[in-house]
Amino acid sequence: MGFEQSGVGRGRISPPPQKKSTTVDFLFRPWCYNYFMNIRQYSVLLSRVSLFIIYFWFGILKVIGLSPASGLVQELFDKTLAYIPLVNMMSPGFFVVAFGVFEVIIGILFIIPGKEKWAIRLFILHIITTTGPIIFLRDSVWSNFLVPTLEGQYIIKNLALMACTLTIWSTLPQKEEPKT
């Protein structure tokens, strides 16, 4: 009454058949994925690097005065923050540079291990401020109903940045609930 040595389904357990590797697998699955990282680790790394590049690059452009979004940032400042005491003493040009430095800091924090929570906090503040034009500067953001201008597209791309940030946040250790 032992296991049969031949025949399928008669007590013999065989491993599932191995899928043959294809050129598509080779091209779209990086070699390091198989050996060093799983897909979650790879997506977190890609999200961190992407957020660093975007925030650092766009921030530096504001600092050196070459950002195409500087006009939009100044216009938003004039319509919203210019009415806040102490902030209204800032010139719009200084505010654009300070906002650029703020973006550079966010980018750097995303790339430093252990500083992700700070980066996410600043990211949330940044997203709140950068989505302001959708409400306050409708003429600059929308050309027609659901038809964004170039500036509007620039703001809508923040949805992808939010997805990258959520990917990073999902891997961070969460505080445990106190046991009572």
Coordinates of C-alpha atoms in Angstrom, one line a residue:
M1 CA 0.0 0.0 0.0
G2 CA 2.8 2.5 -0.8
F3 CA 2.8 5.4 -3.1
E4 CA 2.9 4.6 -6.8
Q5 CA 6.1 5.6 -8.5
S6 CA 4.5 6.2 -11.8
G7 CA 1.3 7.8 -12.9
V8 CA -0.2 11.1 -12.0
G9 CA -2.7 11.5 -9.2
R10 CA -1.8 8.2 -7.5
G11 CA -0.1 9.6 -4.4
R12 CA 2.8 11.2 -6.2
I13 CA 3.2 14.9 -5.8
S14 CA 5.1 16.7 -8.5
P15 CA 6.2 20.3 -8.6
P16 CA 4.3 22.6 -11.0
P17 CA 5.8 22.9 -14.4
Q18 CA 8.4 25.6 -14.8
K19 CA 7.5 28.4 -17.1
K20 CA 10.1 28.9 -19.8
S21 CA 11.8 32.3 -19.7
T22 CA 11.1 34.5 -22.7
T23 CA 12.7 37.5 -24.2
V24 CA 9.8 39.6 -22.9
D25 CA 10.6 38.4 -19.3
F26 CA 14.2 39.3 -19.9
L27 CA 13.4 42.8 -21.2
F28 CA 10.7 43.8 -18.7
R29 CA 12.0 42.1 -15.6
P30 CA 15.3 43.6 -14.5
W31 CA 18.0 41.0 -13.7
C32 CA 18.3 42.3 -10.2
Y33 CA 14.7 41.6 -9.5
N34 CA 15.3 37.8 -9.6
Y35 CA 18.3 37.9 -7.4
F36 CA 18.1 40.7 -4.9
M37 CA 14.6 42.3 -4.6
N38 CA 11.0 41.4 -4.8
I39 CA 8.5 43.6 -6.7
R40 CA 7.5 45.5 -3.5
Q41 CA 11.1 46.4 -2.8
Y42 CA 11.7 47.3 -6.4
S43 CA 8.6 49.6 -6.6
V44 CA 9.5 51.4 -3.3
L45 CA 13.1 52.0 -4.6
L46 CA 11.7 53.3 -7.9
S47 CA 9.2 55.5 -6.1
R48 CA 11.9 57.0 -3.8
V49 CA 14.2 57.7 -6.7
S50 CA 11.4 59.2 -8.9
L51 CA 10.2 61.5 -6.1
F52 CA 13.8 62.6 -5.4
I53 CA 14.4 63.4 -9.1
I54 CA 11.2 65.2 -9.6
Y55 CA 11.3 67.3 -6.4
F56 CA 15.0 68.1 -6.5
W57 CA 15.0 69.0 -10.2
F58 CA 11.8 71.1 -10.1
G59 CA 12.9 72.8 -6.9
I60 CA 16.3 73.7 -8.2
L61 CA 14.7 75.2 -11.3
K62 CA 12.7 77.5 -9.0
V63 CA 15.7 78.4 -7.0
I64 CA 17.8 79.4 -10.1
G65 CA 14.8 81.2 -11.7
L66 CA 14.3 78.9 -14.7
S67 CA 11.1 77.1 -13.7
P68 CA 8.1 77.5 -16.1
A69 CA 5.9 77.2 -13.0
S70 CA 7.2 80.3 -11.3
G71 CA 4.5 82.5 -12.8
L72 CA 1.8 80.2 -11.5
V73 CA 3.4 80.0 -8.0
Q74 CA 3.6 83.9 -7.9
E75 CA 0.0 84.2 -9.1
L76 CA -1.1 81.7 -6.4
F77 CA 0.9 83.6 -3.8
D78 CA -0.7 86.9 -4.8
K79 CA -4.3 85.5 -4.6
T80 CA -3.9 83.5 -1.3
L81 CA -0.8 83.9 0.9
A82 CA -0.3 87.6 0.3
Y83 CA -3.1 88.2 2.8
I84 CA -1.6 86.3 5.7
P85 CA 0.2 88.5 8.2
L86 CA 4.1 88.2 8.2
V87 CA 3.9 86.2 4.9
N88 CA 2.7 89.3 3.1
M89 CA 6.0 91.0 3.8
M90 CA 7.7 88.5 1.5
S91 CA 8.1 89.4 -2.1
P92 CA 6.6 86.9 -4.6
G93 CA 10.1 86.3 -6.0
F94 CA 11.5 85.3 -2.6
F95 CA 8.5 83.1 -2.1
V96 CA 9.2 81.2 -5.3
V97 CA 12.8 80.6 -4.3
A98 CA 11.8 79.5 -0.8
F99 CA 9.2 77.2 -2.3
G100 CA 11.9 75.7 -4.5
V101 CA 14.1 75.1 -1.5
F102 CA 11.1 73.4 0.2
E103 CA 10.8 71.1 -2.8
V104 CA 14.5 70.3 -2.8
I105 CA 14.3 69.4 0.9
I106 CA 11.3 67.1 0.2
G107 CA 13.3 65.3 -2.6
I108 CA 16.4 64.8 -0.4
L109 CA 14.3 63.5 2.5
F110 CA 12.6 60.9 0.2
I111 CA 16.0 59.5 -0.7
I112 CA 17.5 59.3 2.8
P113 CA 16.5 56.0 4.6
G114 CA 14.7 56.7 7.8
K115 CA 13.5 60.1 6.8
E116 CA 10.5 59.0 4.8
K117 CA 7.9 60.1 7.5
W118 CA 9.3 63.6 7.4
A119 CA 9.2 63.6 3.6
I120 CA 5.6 62.4 3.6
R121 CA 4.5 65.1 6.1
L122 CA 6.1 67.8 3.9
F123 CA 4.8 66.1 0.8
I124 CA 1.2 66.4 2.1
L125 CA 1.7 70.1 2.8
H126 CA 3.2 70.6 -0.7
I127 CA 0.3 68.8 -2.3
I128 CA -2.2 70.9 -0.5
T129 CA -0.5 74.1 -1.7
T130 CA 0.1 72.9 -5.2
T131 CA -3.5 71.9 -5.8
G132 CA -4.6 75.4 -4.8
P133 CA -4.6 76.7 -8.3
I134 CA -7.4 74.2 -9.3
I135 CA -9.7 76.2 -6.9
F136 CA -8.2 79.7 -6.8
L137 CA -6.8 80.1 -10.3
R138 CA -9.4 78.3 -12.5
D139 CA -8.7 80.5 -15.6
S140 CA -5.0 79.5 -15.4
V141 CA -5.7 75.8 -14.9
W142 CA -8.7 75.0 -17.1
S143 CA -9.4 76.0 -20.7
N144 CA -12.8 74.3 -20.8
F145 CA -14.7 71.9 -18.6
L146 CA -12.4 69.0 -17.8
V147 CA -9.8 70.3 -20.3
P148 CA -6.7 71.4 -18.4
T149 CA -4.2 73.9 -19.6
L150 CA -0.5 73.0 -19.6
E151 CA -0.3 74.3 -16.0
G152 CA -3.4 72.2 -15.1
Q153 CA -1.7 69.1 -16.5
Y154 CA 1.3 70.0 -14.4
I155 CA -0.9 69.9 -11.3
I156 CA -2.9 66.8 -12.2
K157 CA 0.4 64.8 -12.5
N158 CA 0.5 65.1 -8.7
L159 CA -1.8 62.1 -8.7
A160 CA 1.1 60.0 -9.8
L161 CA 3.3 61.5 -7.1
M162 CA 0.6 60.6 -4.5
A163 CA 0.6 57.0 -5.7
C164 CA 4.4 56.9 -5.3
T165 CA 4.2 58.3 -1.9
L166 CA 1.5 55.8 -0.8
T167 CA 3.7 53.0 -2.1
I168 CA 6.5 54.2 0.2
W169 CA 4.1 54.8 3.1
S170 CA 2.7 51.3 2.9
T171 CA 6.1 49.9 3.7
L172 CA 6.8 52.0 6.8
P173 CA 6.4 50.5 10.2
Q174 CA 3.1 51.7 11.7
K175 CA 2.6 52.6 15.4
E176 CA 1.1 49.8 17.4
E177 CA -2.2 50.4 19.2
P178 CA -1.7 50.5 23.0
K179 CA -3.1 47.4 24.5
T180 CA -5.7 47.9 27.3

